[in-house]
């Protein structure tokens, strides 16, 4: 019996070891990044979350990947050439190679193929916006397209996306939410069936119109690499004095957020989204060693956003990723007023006045396959 996705895909891998002859082709996907409203922070092996999370998939911040593949009879082992922006990519190429090694358990045909991967991001360069979710989303979708092309499996869209979500999680936890457009949920919760720690599920049937066109203006407070990686941040949640309280808070907040996304309560949304963002950073500050990813202008932006909300009564709020940049969230109907506030009050807080006007997107798009 297949109780878990892990069991199911390991079972299926038996028939994916021997391709039915020589094969070659090209597959490709464009996959957006996503922003969590209920945060995943803390994990256990292998890339399983300590609490469920909810996110929406962006529209503008995307990674494009194409994979050219051909069979290499008699070959064993991953054969990979990896290019970013047309140039051989060092450290990320290594991360992808390790990832493919891990994915072999579920896609054993990968070590009989020669792979040439070309990738690039549509994000403005060096904005400090995380690209691992979109990258591993696009890669996992491409690997599923390869499986489908070679073996004729994964014909139903549901089965295809479920496996892509499972596989992308192994590369970057939050990536598993990016394979779906709109809102998605990752992690086991009794508030929604089905839900699992192994892959994300789409949430779109339950989203109120106030949130289905949510805008996200990403204020680039500081670009460049973070001082402490997410990998390290997750690790510091092990033995963290407030970890248990955080994980149970996230369970409760997730239920509340599912209710809010369904009933359209914009005030409750603002309170909860901001609580989640600040709690994420509180966990960082109170880690050992503690660290701060927010910058003075992050706090100034938060202050101005809160004053703007109380002065105007408009439904604007913020969330934060594991970094200094601020995601300003608001429904599309108030975009004109919010955009002029952004120009007059927030752009001065951004590095070189940089920002990205993004929002809820429709999810990945197949380029080839
Ligand atoms: O997927 P990772 O390991 O990069 O972790 C992402 C964690 C946050 O972005 C801070 C929160 C989330 O749920 O996406």
mmCIF file of C-alpha atoms and ligand atoms in Angstrom:
data_model
loop_
_atom_site.group_PDB
_atom_site.id
_atom_site.type_symbol
_atom_site.label_atom_id
_atom_site.label_comp_id
_atom_site.label_asym_id
_atom_site.label_seq_id
_atom_site.Cartn_x
_atom_site.Cartn_y
_atom_site.Cartn_z
ATOM 1 C CA UNK A 1 0.000 0.000 0.000
ATOM 2 C CA UNK A 2 1.269 3.514 -0.806
ATOM 3 C CA UNK A 3 0.748 5.562 2.329
ATOM 4 C CA UNK A 4 3.018 8.434 1.495
ATOM 5 C CA UNK A 5 4.141 10.177 -1.670
ATOM 6 C CA UNK A 6 7.650 8.974 -0.849
ATOM 7 C CA UNK A 7 6.411 5.346 -0.908
ATOM 8 C CA UNK A 8 4.458 5.933 -4.089
ATOM 9 C CA UNK A 9 7.315 7.551 -6.021
ATOM 10 C CA UNK A 10 9.839 4.992 -4.818
ATOM 11 C CA UNK A 11 7.475 2.275 -5.944
ATOM 12 C CA UNK A 12 7.004 3.982 -9.345
ATOM 13 C CA UNK A 13 10.756 4.429 -9.745
ATOM 14 C CA UNK A 14 11.104 0.706 -10.491
ATOM 15 C CA UNK A 15 9.493 1.255 -13.884
ATOM 16 C CA UNK A 16 11.454 4.475 -14.498
ATOM 17 C CA UNK A 17 14.859 2.810 -14.381
ATOM 18 C CA UNK A 18 14.878 1.455 -17.937
ATOM 19 C CA UNK A 19 13.771 3.835 -20.669
ATOM 20 C CA UNK A 20 12.036 2.077 -23.590
ATOM 21 C CA UNK A 21 14.918 2.757 -26.014
ATOM 22 C CA UNK A 22 17.079 5.750 -26.911
ATOM 23 C CA UNK A 23 15.582 9.118 -26.156
ATOM 24 C CA UNK A 24 16.306 12.779 -26.673
ATOM 25 C CA UNK A 25 14.405 16.036 -26.510
ATOM 26 C CA UNK A 26 13.999 19.405 -24.940
ATOM 27 C CA UNK A 27 11.734 20.400 -22.063
ATOM 28 C CA UNK A 28 11.374 23.742 -20.370
ATOM 29 C CA UNK A 29 9.352 25.671 -17.832
ATOM 30 C CA UNK A 30 9.015 29.168 -16.519
ATOM 31 C CA UNK A 31 8.209 29.160 -12.798
ATOM 32 C CA UNK A 32 7.524 32.116 -10.505
ATOM 33 C CA UNK A 33 8.710 32.652 -6.966
ATOM 34 C CA UNK A 34 6.240 32.814 -4.078
ATOM 35 C CA UNK A 35 5.707 34.786 -0.890
ATOM 36 C CA UNK A 36 4.578 33.125 2.316
ATOM 37 C CA UNK A 37 1.833 34.656 4.435
ATOM 38 C CA UNK A 38 2.162 31.923 7.070
ATOM 39 C CA UNK A 39 5.875 31.227 7.294
ATOM 40 C CA UNK A 40 7.811 27.994 7.074
ATOM 41 C CA UNK A 41 10.788 28.366 9.401
ATOM 42 C CA UNK A 42 12.309 25.223 10.867
ATOM 43 C CA UNK A 43 12.587 21.843 9.203
ATOM 44 C CA UNK A 44 13.456 18.184 9.689
ATOM 45 C CA UNK A 45 15.042 15.775 7.230
ATOM 46 C CA UNK A 46 14.477 15.597 4.316
ATOM 47 C CA UNK A 47 13.277 19.145 3.840
ATOM 48 C CA UNK A 48 10.040 18.514 5.736
ATOM 49 C CA UNK A 49 8.493 21.531 7.453
ATOM 50 C CA UNK A 50 7.970 21.826 11.215
ATOM 51 C CA UNK A 51 4.718 23.650 10.539
ATOM 52 C CA UNK A 52 2.366 24.192 7.601
ATOM 53 C CA UNK A 53 2.645 27.378 5.514
ATOM 54 C CA UNK A 54 0.492 29.340 3.056
ATOM 55 C CA UNK A 55 1.789 31.448 0.196
ATOM 56 C CA UNK A 56 0.804 33.073 -3.036
ATOM 57 C CA UNK A 57 2.742 32.642 -6.240
ATOM 58 C CA UNK A 58 4.092 35.799 -7.844
ATOM 59 C CA UNK A 59 3.575 37.034 -11.397
ATOM 60 C CA UNK A 60 6.815 38.846 -12.306
ATOM 61 C CA UNK A 61 9.685 37.206 -10.391
ATOM 62 C CA UNK A 62 10.320 34.057 -12.439
ATOM 63 C CA UNK A 63 12.997 31.561 -13.452
ATOM 64 C CA UNK A 64 13.144 30.058 -16.940
ATOM 65 C CA UNK A 65 14.758 26.674 -17.421
ATOM 66 C CA UNK A 66 15.263 24.532 -20.490
ATOM 67 C CA UNK A 67 16.705 21.040 -20.311
ATOM 68 C CA UNK A 68 18.150 19.434 -23.439
ATOM 69 C CA UNK A 69 18.549 15.733 -22.890
ATOM 70 C CA UNK A 70 19.658 12.646 -24.759
ATOM 71 C CA UNK A 71 20.241 9.065 -23.698
ATOM 72 C CA UNK A 72 23.792 7.886 -23.142
ATOM 73 C CA UNK A 73 23.717 4.085 -23.412
ATOM 74 C CA UNK A 74 26.117 2.398 -21.027
ATOM 75 C CA UNK A 75 26.553 5.601 -19.028
ATOM 76 C CA UNK A 76 26.035 5.717 -15.285
ATOM 77 C CA UNK A 77 26.036 8.857 -13.166
ATOM 78 C CA UNK A 78 24.756 12.389 -13.601
ATOM 79 C CA UNK A 79 26.098 14.069 -16.737
ATOM 80 C CA UNK A 80 25.327 17.771 -16.492
ATOM 81 C CA UNK A 81 26.265 21.021 -18.142
ATOM 82 C CA UNK A 82 24.647 23.954 -16.369
ATOM 83 C CA UNK A 83 24.464 27.513 -17.701
ATOM 84 C CA UNK A 84 23.086 30.615 -16.000
ATOM 85 C CA UNK A 85 22.521 33.611 -18.309
ATOM 86 C CA UNK A 86 24.409 31.704 -20.998
ATOM 87 C CA UNK A 87 27.545 31.209 -18.864
ATOM 88 C CA UNK A 88 28.688 28.099 -16.980
ATOM 89 C CA UNK A 89 27.478 28.581 -13.382
ATOM 90 C CA UNK A 90 29.729 27.436 -10.584
ATOM 91 C CA UNK A 91 28.173 27.157 -7.152
ATOM 92 C CA UNK A 92 24.520 26.982 -8.212
ATOM 93 C CA UNK A 93 25.497 24.358 -10.805
ATOM 94 C CA UNK A 94 26.967 22.281 -7.961
ATOM 95 C CA UNK A 95 23.777 22.665 -5.934
ATOM 96 C CA UNK A 96 21.781 21.471 -8.955
ATOM 97 C CA UNK A 97 24.118 18.511 -9.445
ATOM 98 C CA UNK A 98 23.628 17.479 -5.794
ATOM 99 C CA UNK A 99 19.914 17.941 -6.217
ATOM 100 C CA UNK A 100 19.807 15.685 -9.302
ATOM 101 C CA UNK A 101 21.766 13.100 -7.345
ATOM 102 C CA UNK A 102 19.043 13.185 -4.700
ATOM 103 C CA UNK A 103 16.264 13.102 -7.312
ATOM 104 C CA UNK A 104 17.748 9.896 -8.790
ATOM 105 C CA UNK A 105 15.907 7.882 -6.144
ATOM 106 C CA UNK A 106 12.650 8.882 -7.800
ATOM 107 C CA UNK A 107 13.874 9.428 -11.372
ATOM 108 C CA UNK A 108 16.481 6.707 -11.914
ATOM 109 C CA UNK A 109 16.607 7.348 -15.678
ATOM 110 C CA UNK A 110 18.487 10.596 -14.978
ATOM 111 C CA UNK A 111 21.809 8.815 -14.724
ATOM 112 C CA UNK A 112 21.395 7.414 -18.238
ATOM 113 C CA UNK A 113 21.006 10.854 -19.761
ATOM 114 C CA UNK A 114 23.237 13.692 -20.808
ATOM 115 C CA UNK A 115 21.671 16.932 -19.561
ATOM 116 C CA UNK A 116 22.294 20.497 -20.659
ATOM 117 C CA UNK A 117 20.422 22.963 -18.468
ATOM 118 C CA UNK A 118 20.062 26.626 -19.388
ATOM 119 C CA UNK A 119 18.486 28.974 -16.912
ATOM 120 C CA UNK A 120 17.878 32.639 -16.310
ATOM 121 C CA UNK A 121 15.787 34.792 -14.021
ATOM 122 C CA UNK A 122 13.382 37.511 -15.063
ATOM 123 C CA UNK A 123 13.943 39.345 -11.756
ATOM 124 C CA UNK A 124 15.866 42.544 -12.066
ATOM 125 C CA UNK A 125 19.486 41.671 -11.376
ATOM 126 C CA UNK A 126 20.885 41.649 -7.857
ATOM 127 C CA UNK A 127 17.738 42.685 -6.067
ATOM 128 C CA UNK A 128 18.318 40.236 -3.258
ATOM 129 C CA UNK A 129 15.018 38.510 -4.065
ATOM 130 C CA UNK A 130 15.314 34.776 -3.420
ATOM 131 C CA UNK A 131 15.344 32.716 -6.578
ATOM 132 C CA UNK A 132 15.687 29.220 -5.165
ATOM 133 C CA UNK A 133 11.900 28.677 -5.050
ATOM 134 C CA UNK A 134 11.442 29.611 -8.709
ATOM 135 C CA UNK A 135 14.612 27.772 -9.781
ATOM 136 C CA UNK A 136 13.794 24.464 -8.138
ATOM 137 C CA UNK A 137 10.154 24.810 -9.156
ATOM 138 C CA UNK A 138 11.168 25.237 -12.812
ATOM 139 C CA UNK A 139 13.710 22.417 -12.602
ATOM 140 C CA UNK A 140 11.342 19.919 -10.974
ATOM 141 C CA UNK A 141 8.608 20.734 -13.517
ATOM 142 C CA UNK A 142 11.134 20.164 -16.315
ATOM 143 C CA UNK A 143 12.187 16.806 -14.846
ATOM 144 C CA UNK A 144 8.535 15.760 -14.704
ATOM 145 C CA UNK A 145 8.136 16.796 -18.359
ATOM 146 C CA UNK A 146 11.144 14.619 -19.172
ATOM 147 C CA UNK A 147 9.590 11.651 -17.381
ATOM 148 C CA UNK A 148 6.309 12.241 -19.186
ATOM 149 C CA UNK A 149 8.021 12.502 -22.586
ATOM 150 C CA UNK A 150 10.168 9.389 -22.155
ATOM 151 C CA UNK A 151 7.761 7.079 -20.322
ATOM 152 C CA UNK A 152 4.304 8.509 -21.083
ATOM 153 C CA UNK A 153 3.572 8.788 -17.344
ATOM 154 C CA UNK A 154 2.151 11.752 -15.372
ATOM 155 C CA UNK A 155 -0.605 12.337 -17.937
ATOM 156 C CA UNK A 156 -3.071 13.918 -15.544
ATOM 157 C CA UNK A 157 -2.263 17.539 -14.572
ATOM 158 C CA UNK A 158 -2.929 16.712 -10.907
ATOM 159 C CA UNK A 159 -0.438 13.838 -10.825
ATOM 160 C CA UNK A 160 2.113 15.877 -12.784
ATOM 161 C CA UNK A 161 1.994 18.892 -10.454
ATOM 162 C CA UNK A 162 1.933 16.762 -7.315
ATOM 163 C CA UNK A 163 5.156 15.036 -8.327
ATOM 164 C CA UNK A 164 6.720 18.353 -9.416
ATOM 165 C CA UNK A 165 5.837 19.836 -6.033
ATOM 166 C CA UNK A 166 7.287 16.831 -4.185
ATOM 167 C CA UNK A 167 10.514 16.945 -6.223
ATOM 168 C CA UNK A 168 10.965 20.710 -5.981
ATOM 169 C CA UNK A 169 10.655 20.506 -2.183
ATOM 170 C CA UNK A 170 13.851 18.456 -2.095
ATOM 171 C CA UNK A 171 15.756 21.375 -3.671
ATOM 172 C CA UNK A 172 14.224 24.208 -1.660
ATOM 173 C CA UNK A 173 11.342 23.666 0.747
ATOM 174 C CA UNK A 174 9.350 26.723 -0.235
ATOM 175 C CA UNK A 175 9.726 25.841 -3.948
ATOM 176 C CA UNK A 176 7.037 23.185 -3.602
ATOM 177 C CA UNK A 177 4.403 25.930 -3.266
ATOM 178 C CA UNK A 178 5.481 27.626 -6.527
ATOM 179 C CA UNK A 179 4.269 24.881 -8.881
ATOM 180 C CA UNK A 180 0.699 26.113 -8.342
ATOM 181 C CA UNK A 181 -0.649 29.500 -9.375
ATOM 182 C CA UNK A 182 -2.591 31.637 -6.924
ATOM 183 C CA UNK A 183 -2.494 30.517 -3.295
ATOM 184 C CA UNK A 184 -1.022 27.259 -2.022
ATOM 185 C CA UNK A 185 -0.638 25.376 1.206
ATOM 186 C CA UNK A 186 2.280 23.188 2.179
ATOM 187 C CA UNK A 187 2.313 21.029 5.262
ATOM 188 C CA UNK A 188 0.022 18.817 7.238
ATOM 189 C CA UNK A 189 -2.948 20.520 8.870
ATOM 190 C CA UNK A 190 -6.287 19.115 9.939
ATOM 191 C CA UNK A 191 -7.835 22.336 8.592
ATOM 192 C CA UNK A 192 -7.555 21.028 5.040
ATOM 193 C CA UNK A 193 -7.785 17.638 3.399
ATOM 194 C CA UNK A 194 -5.706 16.565 1.630
ATOM 195 C CA UNK A 195 -2.590 18.195 3.062
ATOM 196 C CA UNK A 196 0.853 16.757 3.569
ATOM 197 C CA UNK A 197 4.366 17.742 4.595
ATOM 198 C CA UNK A 198 5.658 16.140 1.389
ATOM 199 C CA UNK A 199 4.156 18.511 -1.189
ATOM 200 C CA UNK A 200 1.969 21.581 -1.559
ATOM 201 C CA UNK A 201 -1.686 21.687 -2.580
ATOM 202 C CA UNK A 202 -3.500 24.496 -4.435
ATOM 203 C CA UNK A 203 -6.004 26.576 -2.451
ATOM 204 C CA UNK A 204 -7.716 28.563 -5.156
ATOM 205 C CA UNK A 205 -11.287 27.416 -4.786
ATOM 206 C CA UNK A 206 -11.450 29.029 -1.369
ATOM 207 C CA UNK A 207 -10.058 32.515 -2.044
ATOM 208 C CA UNK A 208 -12.234 35.620 -1.569
ATOM 209 C CA UNK A 209 -12.125 38.177 -4.448
ATOM 210 C CA UNK A 210 -10.443 40.706 -2.078
ATOM 211 C CA UNK A 211 -7.347 38.536 -2.110
ATOM 212 C CA UNK A 212 -7.383 36.834 -5.495
ATOM 213 C CA UNK A 213 -5.893 39.949 -7.140
ATOM 214 C CA UNK A 214 -3.612 40.887 -4.253
ATOM 215 C CA UNK A 215 -0.787 43.229 -5.299
ATOM 216 C CA UNK A 216 2.713 42.954 -3.853
ATOM 217 C CA UNK A 217 5.062 45.895 -4.295
ATOM 218 C CA UNK A 218 8.468 44.576 -3.300
ATOM 219 C CA UNK A 219 10.534 47.386 -1.793
ATOM 220 C CA UNK A 220 14.208 46.670 -2.390
ATOM 221 C CA UNK A 221 15.622 48.054 0.838
ATOM 222 C CA UNK A 222 18.984 46.373 0.341
ATOM 223 C CA UNK A 223 20.094 44.110 -2.517
ATOM 224 C CA UNK A 224 22.859 41.544 -2.416
ATOM 225 C CA UNK A 225 23.492 38.361 -0.475
ATOM 226 C CA UNK A 226 22.016 37.875 2.986
ATOM 227 C CA UNK A 227 24.396 37.728 5.933
ATOM 228 C CA UNK A 228 22.787 34.514 7.201
ATOM 229 C CA UNK A 229 21.349 32.027 4.708
ATOM 230 C CA UNK A 230 17.906 30.451 5.052
ATOM 231 C CA UNK A 231 19.663 27.125 5.352
ATOM 232 C CA UNK A 232 21.453 28.355 8.465
ATOM 233 C CA UNK A 233 18.298 30.045 9.748
ATOM 234 C CA UNK A 234 16.310 26.790 9.595
ATOM 235 C CA UNK A 235 19.149 25.028 11.405
ATOM 236 C CA UNK A 236 19.121 27.607 14.189
ATOM 237 C CA UNK A 237 15.493 26.683 14.906
ATOM 238 C CA UNK A 238 16.791 23.348 16.235
ATOM 239 C CA UNK A 239 16.996 23.755 19.999
ATOM 240 C CA UNK A 240 15.622 27.317 19.737
ATOM 241 C CA UNK A 241 14.008 28.211 23.083
ATOM 242 C CA UNK A 242 10.802 29.454 21.411
ATOM 243 C CA UNK A 243 10.584 26.854 18.641
ATOM 244 C CA UNK A 244 7.773 24.751 20.101
ATOM 245 C CA UNK A 245 5.636 27.826 20.781
ATOM 246 C CA UNK A 246 6.312 29.102 17.266
ATOM 247 C CA UNK A 247 5.316 25.831 15.605
ATOM 248 C CA UNK A 248 2.033 25.645 17.479
ATOM 249 C CA UNK A 249 1.359 29.349 16.825
ATOM 250 C CA UNK A 250 1.901 28.724 13.097
ATOM 251 C CA UNK A 251 -0.620 25.844 13.165
ATOM 252 C CA UNK A 252 -3.224 28.121 14.737
ATOM 253 C CA UNK A 253 -2.355 31.092 12.488
ATOM 254 C CA UNK A 254 -2.648 28.897 9.429
ATOM 255 C CA UNK A 255 -6.218 27.929 10.330
ATOM 256 C CA UNK A 256 -7.052 31.550 10.955
ATOM 257 C CA UNK A 257 -5.465 32.599 7.622
ATOM 258 C CA UNK A 258 -7.449 29.967 5.691
ATOM 259 C CA UNK A 259 -10.621 31.406 7.232
ATOM 260 C CA UNK A 260 -9.596 34.992 6.372
ATOM 261 C CA UNK A 261 -8.647 34.133 2.787
ATOM 262 C CA UNK A 262 -12.119 32.651 2.411
ATOM 263 C CA UNK A 263 -14.144 35.394 4.129
ATOM 264 C CA UNK A 264 -12.255 38.436 2.782
ATOM 265 C CA UNK A 265 -11.622 40.109 6.180
ATOM 266 C CA UNK A 266 -8.905 42.588 5.171
ATOM 267 C CA UNK A 267 -8.309 43.961 8.680
ATOM 268 C CA UNK A 268 -7.734 40.525 10.141
ATOM 269 C CA UNK A 269 -5.491 39.716 7.162
ATOM 270 C CA UNK A 270 -3.249 42.718 7.890
ATOM 271 C CA UNK A 271 -2.919 41.834 11.582
ATOM 272 C CA UNK A 272 -2.070 38.210 10.860
ATOM 273 C CA UNK A 273 0.260 38.766 7.884
ATOM 274 C CA UNK A 274 2.283 41.299 9.876
ATOM 275 C CA UNK A 275 2.360 39.091 12.972
ATOM 276 C CA UNK A 276 3.790 36.247 10.879
ATOM 277 C CA UNK A 277 6.432 38.492 9.293
ATOM 278 C CA UNK A 278 7.586 39.938 12.607
ATOM 279 C CA UNK A 279 7.527 36.542 14.324
ATOM 280 C CA UNK A 280 9.807 35.139 11.606
ATOM 281 C CA UNK A 281 12.322 37.895 12.355
ATOM 282 C CA UNK A 282 11.805 37.511 16.102
ATOM 283 C CA UNK A 283 12.927 33.892 15.711
ATOM 284 C CA UNK A 284 16.098 35.120 14.000
ATOM 285 C CA UNK A 285 16.814 37.766 16.619
ATOM 286 C CA UNK A 286 16.376 35.248 19.449
ATOM 287 C CA UNK A 287 18.400 32.428 17.839
ATOM 288 C CA UNK A 288 21.788 31.566 19.269
ATOM 289 C CA UNK A 289 23.714 33.223 17.776
ATOM 290 C CA UNK A 290 21.060 35.828 17.141
ATOM 291 C CA UNK A 291 21.065 37.876 13.960
ATOM 292 C CA UNK A 292 19.149 40.732 12.369
ATOM 293 C CA UNK A 293 18.251 40.785 8.693
ATOM 294 C CA UNK A 294 16.055 43.867 8.914
ATOM 295 C CA UNK A 295 17.792 47.175 8.194
ATOM 296 C CA UNK A 296 16.921 50.637 9.552
ATOM 297 C CA UNK A 297 14.940 51.364 6.368
ATOM 298 C CA UNK A 298 12.987 48.117 6.814
ATOM 299 C CA UNK A 299 11.721 49.492 10.137
ATOM 300 C CA UNK A 300 11.088 52.942 8.664
ATOM 301 C CA UNK A 301 9.022 51.364 5.873
ATOM 302 C CA UNK A 302 7.010 49.311 8.371
ATOM 303 C CA UNK A 303 6.333 52.413 10.436
ATOM 304 C CA UNK A 304 5.198 54.430 7.414
ATOM 305 C CA UNK A 305 2.989 51.610 6.122
ATOM 306 C CA UNK A 306 1.249 51.311 9.494
ATOM 307 C CA UNK A 307 0.707 55.068 9.742
ATOM 308 C CA UNK A 308 -0.644 55.172 6.194
ATOM 309 C CA UNK A 309 -3.089 52.396 7.065
ATOM 310 C CA UNK A 310 -4.350 54.082 10.200
ATOM 311 C CA UNK A 311 -4.535 57.536 8.547
ATOM 312 C CA UNK A 312 -6.388 56.403 5.411
ATOM 313 C CA UNK A 313 -8.175 53.234 6.496
ATOM 314 C CA UNK A 314 -6.909 51.573 3.306
ATOM 315 C CA UNK A 315 -6.228 47.806 3.457
ATOM 316 C CA UNK A 316 -2.432 47.830 3.094
ATOM 317 C CA UNK A 317 -0.048 45.727 5.113
ATOM 318 C CA UNK A 318 3.386 44.180 4.816
ATOM 319 C CA UNK A 319 5.123 40.882 4.949
ATOM 320 C CA UNK A 320 8.837 40.053 5.040
ATOM 321 C CA UNK A 321 10.941 37.202 3.726
ATOM 322 C CA UNK A 322 14.162 36.131 5.356
ATOM 323 C CA UNK A 323 15.807 39.415 4.372
ATOM 324 C CA UNK A 324 15.532 43.207 4.650
ATOM 325 C CA UNK A 325 13.129 43.798 1.740
ATOM 326 C CA UNK A 326 9.489 44.655 2.409
ATOM 327 C CA UNK A 327 6.519 43.196 0.541
ATOM 328 C CA UNK A 328 3.707 45.743 0.544
ATOM 329 C CA UNK A 329 0.384 43.925 0.116
ATOM 330 C CA UNK A 330 -2.895 45.506 -1.032
ATOM 331 C CA UNK A 331 -5.919 44.604 -3.171
ATOM 332 C CA UNK A 332 -5.841 45.832 -6.785
ATOM 333 C CA UNK A 333 -8.831 48.165 -6.247
ATOM 334 C CA UNK A 334 -6.727 50.491 -4.053
ATOM 335 C CA UNK A 335 -3.627 50.343 -6.268
ATOM 336 C CA UNK A 336 -3.740 54.006 -7.478
ATOM 337 C CA UNK A 337 -3.770 55.470 -3.926
ATOM 338 C CA UNK A 338 -1.177 52.984 -2.668
ATOM 339 C CA UNK A 339 1.162 53.528 -5.613
ATOM 340 C CA UNK A 340 1.211 57.278 -5.053
ATOM 341 C CA UNK A 341 1.976 56.730 -1.345
ATOM 342 C CA UNK A 342 4.787 54.371 -2.379
ATOM 343 C CA UNK A 343 6.251 56.980 -4.713
ATOM 344 C CA UNK A 344 6.026 59.822 -2.236
ATOM 345 C CA UNK A 345 6.929 58.033 1.014
ATOM 346 C CA UNK A 346 8.558 54.664 0.457
ATOM 347 C CA UNK A 347 10.706 54.872 -2.665
ATOM 348 C CA UNK A 348 13.252 57.034 -0.776
ATOM 349 C CA UNK A 349 13.797 54.115 1.604
ATOM 350 C CA UNK A 350 14.690 51.747 -1.250
ATOM 351 C CA UNK A 351 18.162 51.175 -2.622
ATOM 352 C CA UNK A 352 18.348 53.397 -5.724
ATOM 353 C CA UNK A 353 14.548 53.745 -5.426
ATOM 354 C CA UNK A 354 14.214 50.165 -6.623
ATOM 355 C CA UNK A 355 10.994 48.252 -6.308
ATOM 356 C CA UNK A 356 9.098 45.561 -8.185
ATOM 357 C CA UNK A 357 5.370 45.837 -8.739
ATOM 358 C CA UNK A 358 4.311 42.239 -8.472
ATOM 359 C CA UNK A 359 1.241 40.359 -7.309
ATOM 360 C CA UNK A 360 -0.662 37.079 -7.367
ATOM 361 C CA UNK A 361 0.147 35.212 -10.574
ATOM 362 C CA UNK A 362 -1.251 32.271 -12.485
ATOM 363 C CA UNK A 363 1.652 29.932 -11.857
ATOM 364 C CA UNK A 364 4.219 28.169 -14.011
ATOM 365 C CA UNK A 365 4.063 28.071 -17.789
ATOM 366 C CA UNK A 366 5.379 25.224 -19.911
ATOM 367 C CA UNK A 367 7.851 26.382 -22.572
ATOM 368 C CA UNK A 368 8.602 22.990 -24.109
ATOM 369 C CA UNK A 369 7.555 19.457 -23.447
HETATM 370 O O1 LIG B 1 12.609 27.359 1.210
HETATM 371 P P1 LIG B 1 13.680 27.973 2.042
HETATM 372 O O2 LIG B 1 14.523 26.944 2.714
HETATM 373 O O3 LIG B 1 14.460 29.025 1.285
HETATM 374 O O4 LIG B 1 12.976 28.769 3.260
HETATM 375 C C1 LIG B 1 12.120 29.843 3.042
HETATM 376 C C2 LIG B 1 11.649 30.417 4.306
HETATM 377 C C3 LIG B 1 10.852 31.699 4.215
HETATM 378 O O5 LIG B 1 10.925 32.284 2.937
HETATM 379 C C4 LIG B 1 11.428 32.705 5.209
HETATM 380 C C5 LIG B 1 9.405 31.463 4.600
HETATM 381 C C6 LIG B 1 8.582 30.708 3.598
HETATM 382 O O6 LIG B 1 7.663 29.994 4.037
HETATM 383 O O7 LIG B 1 8.808 30.842 2.374
#
